[in-house]
Amino acid sequence: QVQLVESGGGLVQPGGSLRLSCAASGSIFSINDMGWYRQAPGKQRDLVARIVSGGSTNYADSVKGRFTISRDIAKNTVSLQMNSLKPEDTAVYYCNAHSRAGPWSGYREVWGQGTLVTVSS
């Protein structure tokens, strides 16, 4: 069993910054990729940013140039630095990972419980 625990959400004014962190724990042999999704009220959950083991990243167009994802493979953590925040960034942010428990196990998708980010004056 693998658990993802997020931290760092909160209330911030437009133009401000926040840093989200996510730590994976449990039966982890390796993690292929980690990322962040977000879900605003009444909307679907969408990808914000993702980083794979080799370091390649991809971002939603709406956050390019403002958000930066980083990962510590040794610590099984992923962070999302969010700058120049806008009210439309308000959402619950979820950490996501694909991990496996052993060298012959398949990768399984895991979700965190979510952390609320509110951008408002």
mmCIF file with all atom_site columns, C-alpha atoms in Angstrom:
data_model
loop_
_atom_site.group_PDB
_atom_site.id
_atom_site.type_symbol
_atom_site.label_atom_id
_atom_site.label_alt_id
_atom_site.label_comp_id
_atom_site.label_asym_id
_atom_site.label_entity_id
_atom_site.label_seq_id
_atom_site.pdbx_PDB_ins_code
_atom_site.Cartn_x
_atom_site.Cartn_y
_atom_site.Cartn_z
_atom_site.occupancy
_atom_site.B_iso_or_equiv
_atom_site.pdbx_formal_charge
_atom_site.auth_seq_id
_atom_site.auth_comp_id
_atom_site.auth_asym_id
_atom_site.auth_atom_id
_atom_site.pdbx_PDB_model_num
ATOM 1   C CA . GLN A 1 1   ? 0.000   0.000  0.000   1.00 0.00 ? 1   GLN A CA 1
ATOM 2   C CA . VAL A 1 2   ? 1.292   3.422  -0.951  1.00 0.00 ? 2   VAL A CA 1
ATOM 3   C CA . GLN A 1 3   ? 0.148   6.699  0.544   1.00 0.00 ? 3   GLN A CA 1
ATOM 4   C CA . LEU A 1 4   ? 0.579   10.210 -0.795  1.00 0.00 ? 4   LEU A CA 1
ATOM 5   C CA . VAL A 1 5   ? 0.353   13.093 1.649   1.00 0.00 ? 5   VAL A CA 1
ATOM 6   C CA . GLU A 1 6   ? 0.126   16.659 0.384   1.00 0.00 ? 6   GLU A CA 1
ATOM 7   C CA . SER A 1 7   ? 0.884   19.864 2.228   1.00 0.00 ? 7   SER A CA 1
ATOM 8   C CA . GLY A 1 8   ? 1.229   23.556 1.525   1.00 0.00 ? 8   GLY A CA 1
ATOM 9   C CA . GLY A 1 9   ? -2.212  24.639 0.404   1.00 0.00 ? 9   GLY A CA 1
ATOM 10  C CA . GLY A 1 10  ? -3.926  27.728 1.726   1.00 0.00 ? 10  GLY A CA 1
ATOM 11  C CA . LEU A 1 11  ? -5.218  31.192 0.983   1.00 0.00 ? 11  LEU A CA 1
ATOM 12  C CA . VAL A 1 12  ? -3.091  33.568 -1.073  1.00 0.00 ? 12  VAL A CA 1
ATOM 13  C CA . GLN A 1 13  ? -3.716  36.884 -2.780  1.00 0.00 ? 13  GLN A CA 1
ATOM 14  C CA . PRO A 1 14  ? -3.599  37.208 -6.562  1.00 0.00 ? 14  PRO A CA 1
ATOM 15  C CA . GLY A 1 15  ? -0.010  37.530 -7.706  1.00 0.00 ? 15  GLY A CA 1
ATOM 16  C CA . GLY A 1 16  ? 1.257   35.629 -4.702  1.00 0.00 ? 16  GLY A CA 1
ATOM 17  C CA . SER A 1 17  ? 3.088   32.339 -4.422  1.00 0.00 ? 17  SER A CA 1
ATOM 18  C CA . LEU A 1 18  ? 2.575   28.977 -2.771  1.00 0.00 ? 18  LEU A CA 1
ATOM 19  C CA . ARG A 1 19  ? 4.582   25.788 -2.678  1.00 0.00 ? 19  ARG A CA 1
ATOM 20  C CA . LEU A 1 20  ? 2.860   22.416 -2.541  1.00 0.00 ? 20  LEU A CA 1
ATOM 21  C CA . SER A 1 21  ? 4.660   19.301 -1.411  1.00 0.00 ? 21  SER A CA 1
ATOM 22  C CA . CYS A 1 22  ? 3.773   15.645 -1.623  1.00 0.00 ? 22  CYS A CA 1
ATOM 23  C CA . ALA A 1 23  ? 5.485   12.731 0.084   1.00 0.00 ? 23  ALA A CA 1
ATOM 24  C CA . ALA A 1 24  ? 4.999   9.099  -0.874  1.00 0.00 ? 24  ALA A CA 1
ATOM 25  C CA . SER A 1 25  ? 5.350   6.342  1.697   1.00 0.00 ? 25  SER A CA 1
ATOM 26  C CA . GLY A 1 26  ? 4.603   2.653  2.048   1.00 0.00 ? 26  GLY A CA 1
ATOM 27  C CA . SER A 1 27  ? 5.524   -0.325 -0.113  1.00 0.00 ? 27  SER A CA 1
ATOM 28  C CA . ILE A 1 28  ? 7.554   1.479  -2.761  1.00 0.00 ? 28  ILE A CA 1
ATOM 29  C CA . PHE A 1 29  ? 10.109  -0.206 -4.976  1.00 0.00 ? 29  PHE A CA 1
ATOM 30  C CA . SER A 1 30  ? 10.088  2.550  -7.539  1.00 0.00 ? 30  SER A CA 1
ATOM 31  C CA . ILE A 1 31  ? 7.952   5.423  -8.759  1.00 0.00 ? 31  ILE A CA 1
ATOM 32  C CA . ASN A 1 32  ? 7.725   6.020  -12.468 1.00 0.00 ? 32  ASN A CA 1
ATOM 33  C CA . ASP A 1 33  ? 6.230   9.476  -12.435 1.00 0.00 ? 33  ASP A CA 1
ATOM 34  C CA . MET A 1 34  ? 4.655   11.986 -10.087 1.00 0.00 ? 34  MET A CA 1
ATOM 35  C CA . GLY A 1 35  ? 2.403   14.889 -10.771 1.00 0.00 ? 35  GLY A CA 1
ATOM 36  C CA . TRP A 1 36  ? -0.223  17.346 -9.693  1.00 0.00 ? 36  TRP A CA 1
ATOM 37  C CA . TYR A 1 37  ? -3.829  17.599 -10.792 1.00 0.00 ? 37  TYR A CA 1
ATOM 38  C CA . ARG A 1 38  ? -6.459  20.100 -9.748  1.00 0.00 ? 38  ARG A CA 1
ATOM 39  C CA . GLN A 1 39  ? -10.207 20.205 -9.566  1.00 0.00 ? 39  GLN A CA 1
ATOM 40  C CA . ALA A 1 40  ? -12.208 23.389 -9.272  1.00 0.00 ? 40  ALA A CA 1
ATOM 41  C CA . PRO A 1 41  ? -15.824 23.298 -8.041  1.00 0.00 ? 41  PRO A CA 1
ATOM 42  C CA . GLY A 1 42  ? -18.111 21.877 -10.694 1.00 0.00 ? 42  GLY A CA 1
ATOM 43  C CA . LYS A 1 43  ? -15.254 21.024 -13.031 1.00 0.00 ? 43  LYS A CA 1
ATOM 44  C CA . GLN A 1 44  ? -13.317 17.907 -13.919 1.00 0.00 ? 44  GLN A CA 1
ATOM 45  C CA . ARG A 1 45  ? -9.927  17.039 -12.497 1.00 0.00 ? 45  ARG A CA 1
ATOM 46  C CA . ASP A 1 46  ? -7.203  18.204 -14.866 1.00 0.00 ? 46  ASP A CA 1
ATOM 47  C CA . LEU A 1 47  ? -3.461  17.741 -15.099 1.00 0.00 ? 47  LEU A CA 1
ATOM 48  C CA . VAL A 1 48  ? -1.408  20.674 -13.833 1.00 0.00 ? 48  VAL A CA 1
ATOM 49  C CA . ALA A 1 49  ? 2.130   19.319 -14.131 1.00 0.00 ? 49  ALA A CA 1
ATOM 50  C CA . ARG A 1 50  ? 3.918   15.984 -14.298 1.00 0.00 ? 50  ARG A CA 1
ATOM 51  C CA . ILE A 1 51  ? 7.523   14.844 -13.975 1.00 0.00 ? 51  ILE A CA 1
ATOM 52  C CA . VAL A 1 52  ? 8.894   11.447 -14.917 1.00 0.00 ? 52  VAL A CA 1
ATOM 53  C CA . SER A 1 53  ? 11.916  9.572  -13.601 1.00 0.00 ? 53  SER A CA 1
ATOM 54  C CA . GLY A 1 54  ? 14.233  10.931 -16.270 1.00 0.00 ? 54  GLY A CA 1
ATOM 55  C CA . GLY A 1 55  ? 13.323  14.478 -15.335 1.00 0.00 ? 55  GLY A CA 1
ATOM 56  C CA . SER A 1 56  ? 11.095  15.345 -18.259 1.00 0.00 ? 56  SER A CA 1
ATOM 57  C CA . THR A 1 57  ? 8.180   17.557 -17.370 1.00 0.00 ? 57  THR A CA 1
ATOM 58  C CA . ASN A 1 58  ? 4.947   18.653 -18.922 1.00 0.00 ? 58  ASN A CA 1
ATOM 59  C CA . TYR A 1 59  ? 2.600   21.422 -17.871 1.00 0.00 ? 59  TYR A CA 1
ATOM 60  C CA . ALA A 1 60  ? -0.911  22.556 -18.593 1.00 0.00 ? 60  ALA A CA 1
ATOM 61  C CA . ASP A 1 61  ? -0.824  25.553 -20.919 1.00 0.00 ? 61  ASP A CA 1
ATOM 62  C CA . SER A 1 62  ? -2.555  27.664 -18.294 1.00 0.00 ? 62  SER A CA 1
ATOM 63  C CA . VAL A 1 63  ? 0.330   27.328 -15.822 1.00 0.00 ? 63  VAL A CA 1
ATOM 64  C CA . LYS A 1 64  ? 3.374   27.359 -18.102 1.00 0.00 ? 64  LYS A CA 1
ATOM 65  C CA . GLY A 1 65  ? 5.869   29.974 -16.998 1.00 0.00 ? 65  GLY A CA 1
ATOM 66  C CA . ARG A 1 66  ? 4.231   30.335 -13.592 1.00 0.00 ? 66  ARG A CA 1
ATOM 67  C CA . PHE A 1 67  ? 4.421   26.871 -12.025 1.00 0.00 ? 67  PHE A CA 1
ATOM 68  C CA . THR A 1 68  ? 7.465   24.653 -11.618 1.00 0.00 ? 68  THR A CA 1
ATOM 69  C CA . ILE A 1 69  ? 7.392   20.984 -10.675 1.00 0.00 ? 69  ILE A CA 1
ATOM 70  C CA . SER A 1 70  ? 10.377  19.289 -9.071  1.00 0.00 ? 70  SER A CA 1
ATOM 71  C CA . ARG A 1 71  ? 11.052  15.879 -7.643  1.00 0.00 ? 71  ARG A CA 1
ATOM 72  C CA . ASP A 1 72  ? 13.418  14.235 -5.164  1.00 0.00 ? 72  ASP A CA 1
ATOM 73  C CA . ILE A 1 73  ? 13.601  10.629 -6.305  1.00 0.00 ? 73  ILE A CA 1
ATOM 74  C CA . ALA A 1 74  ? 15.576  9.477  -3.269  1.00 0.00 ? 74  ALA A CA 1
ATOM 75  C CA . LYS A 1 75  ? 12.982  10.911 -0.875  1.00 0.00 ? 75  LYS A CA 1
ATOM 76  C CA . ASN A 1 76  ? 9.936   10.030 -3.014  1.00 0.00 ? 76  ASN A CA 1
ATOM 77  C CA . THR A 1 77  ? 8.692   13.586 -2.909  1.00 0.00 ? 77  THR A CA 1
ATOM 78  C CA . VAL A 1 78  ? 7.362   16.006 -5.472  1.00 0.00 ? 78  VAL A CA 1
ATOM 79  C CA . SER A 1 79  ? 6.820   19.733 -5.139  1.00 0.00 ? 79  SER A CA 1
ATOM 80  C CA . LEU A 1 80  ? 4.949   22.354 -7.092  1.00 0.00 ? 80  LEU A CA 1
ATOM 81  C CA . GLN A 1 81  ? 6.127   25.952 -6.886  1.00 0.00 ? 81  GLN A CA 1
ATOM 82  C CA . MET A 1 82  ? 3.271   28.213 -7.893  1.00 0.00 ? 82  MET A CA 1
ATOM 83  C CA . ASN A 1 83  ? 4.003   31.851 -8.693  1.00 0.00 ? 83  ASN A CA 1
ATOM 84  C CA . SER A 1 84  ? 1.899   34.692 -10.044 1.00 0.00 ? 84  SER A CA 1
ATOM 85  C CA . LEU A 1 85  ? -1.219  32.955 -8.812  1.00 0.00 ? 85  LEU A CA 1
ATOM 86  C CA . LYS A 1 86  ? -4.568  33.904 -10.298 1.00 0.00 ? 86  LYS A CA 1
ATOM 87  C CA . PRO A 1 87  ? -8.094  33.481 -8.960  1.00 0.00 ? 87  PRO A CA 1
ATOM 88  C CA . GLU A 1 88  ? -8.678  30.862 -11.633 1.00 0.00 ? 88  GLU A CA 1
ATOM 89  C CA . ASP A 1 89  ? -5.970  28.725 -10.016 1.00 0.00 ? 89  ASP A CA 1
ATOM 90  C CA . THR A 1 90  ? -8.337  28.172 -7.088  1.00 0.00 ? 90  THR A CA 1
ATOM 91  C CA . ALA A 1 91  ? -8.957  24.446 -6.775  1.00 0.00 ? 91  ALA A CA 1
ATOM 92  C CA . VAL A 1 92  ? -8.231  21.345 -4.774  1.00 0.00 ? 92  VAL A CA 1
ATOM 93  C CA . TYR A 1 93  ? -4.803  20.126 -5.829  1.00 0.00 ? 93  TYR A CA 1
ATOM 94  C CA . TYR A 1 94  ? -4.144  16.394 -5.851  1.00 0.00 ? 94  TYR A CA 1
ATOM 95  C CA . CYS A 1 95  ? -0.823  14.611 -5.886  1.00 0.00 ? 95  CYS A CA 1
ATOM 96  C CA . ASN A 1 96  ? -0.618  11.627 -8.219  1.00 0.00 ? 96  ASN A CA 1
ATOM 97  C CA . ALA A 1 97  ? 1.963   8.902  -8.724  1.00 0.00 ? 97  ALA A CA 1
ATOM 98  C CA . HIS A 1 98  ? 2.485   5.592  -10.488 1.00 0.00 ? 98  HIS A CA 1
ATOM 99  C CA . SER A 1 99  ? 4.423   3.272  -8.215  1.00 0.00 ? 99  SER A CA 1
ATOM 100 C CA . ARG A 1 100 ? 5.260   -0.403 -7.913  1.00 0.00 ? 100 ARG A CA 1
ATOM 101 C CA . ALA A 1 101 ? 5.978   -2.553 -4.872  1.00 0.00 ? 101 ALA A CA 1
ATOM 102 C CA . GLY A 1 102 ? 8.607   -4.790 -6.469  1.00 0.00 ? 102 GLY A CA 1
ATOM 103 C CA . PRO A 1 103 ? 10.723  -5.293 -9.609  1.00 0.00 ? 103 PRO A CA 1
ATOM 104 C CA . TRP A 1 104 ? 8.160   -7.673 -11.088 1.00 0.00 ? 104 TRP A CA 1
ATOM 105 C CA . SER A 1 105 ? 5.099   -5.713 -10.000 1.00 0.00 ? 105 SER A CA 1
ATOM 106 C CA . GLY A 1 106 ? 3.080   -3.543 -12.281 1.00 0.00 ? 106 GLY A CA 1
ATOM 107 C CA . TYR A 1 107 ? 2.744   0.171  -11.705 1.00 0.00 ? 107 TYR A CA 1
ATOM 108 C CA . ARG A 1 108 ? -0.325  1.292  -9.820  1.00 0.00 ? 108 ARG A CA 1
ATOM 109 C CA . GLU A 1 109 ? -1.842  4.734  -9.747  1.00 0.00 ? 109 GLU A CA 1
ATOM 110 C CA . VAL A 1 110 ? -2.082  6.436  -6.364  1.00 0.00 ? 110 VAL A CA 1
ATOM 111 C CA . TRP A 1 111 ? -3.815  9.664  -5.348  1.00 0.00 ? 111 TRP A CA 1
ATOM 112 C CA . GLY A 1 112 ? -3.383  11.948 -2.390  1.00 0.00 ? 112 GLY A CA 1
ATOM 113 C CA . GLN A 1 113 ? -6.289  13.327 -0.407  1.00 0.00 ? 113 GLN A CA 1
ATOM 114 C CA . GLY A 1 114 ? -5.999  16.793 -1.913  1.00 0.00 ? 114 GLY A CA 1
ATOM 115 C CA . THR A 1 115 ? -5.092  20.206 -0.585  1.00 0.00 ? 115 THR A CA 1
ATOM 116 C CA . LEU A 1 116 ? -7.126  23.350 -1.159  1.00 0.00 ? 116 LEU A CA 1
ATOM 117 C CA . VAL A 1 117 ? -5.565  26.371 -2.818  1.00 0.00 ? 117 VAL A CA 1
ATOM 118 C CA . THR A 1 118 ? -7.619  29.553 -2.742  1.00 0.00 ? 118 THR A CA 1
ATOM 119 C CA . VAL A 1 119 ? -6.489  32.636 -4.630  1.00 0.00 ? 119 VAL A CA 1
ATOM 120 C CA . SER A 1 120 ? -8.499  35.637 -3.541  1.00 0.00 ? 120 SER A CA 1
ATOM 121 C CA . SER A 1 121 ? -8.103  39.183 -2.339  1.00 0.00 ? 121 SER A CA 1
#
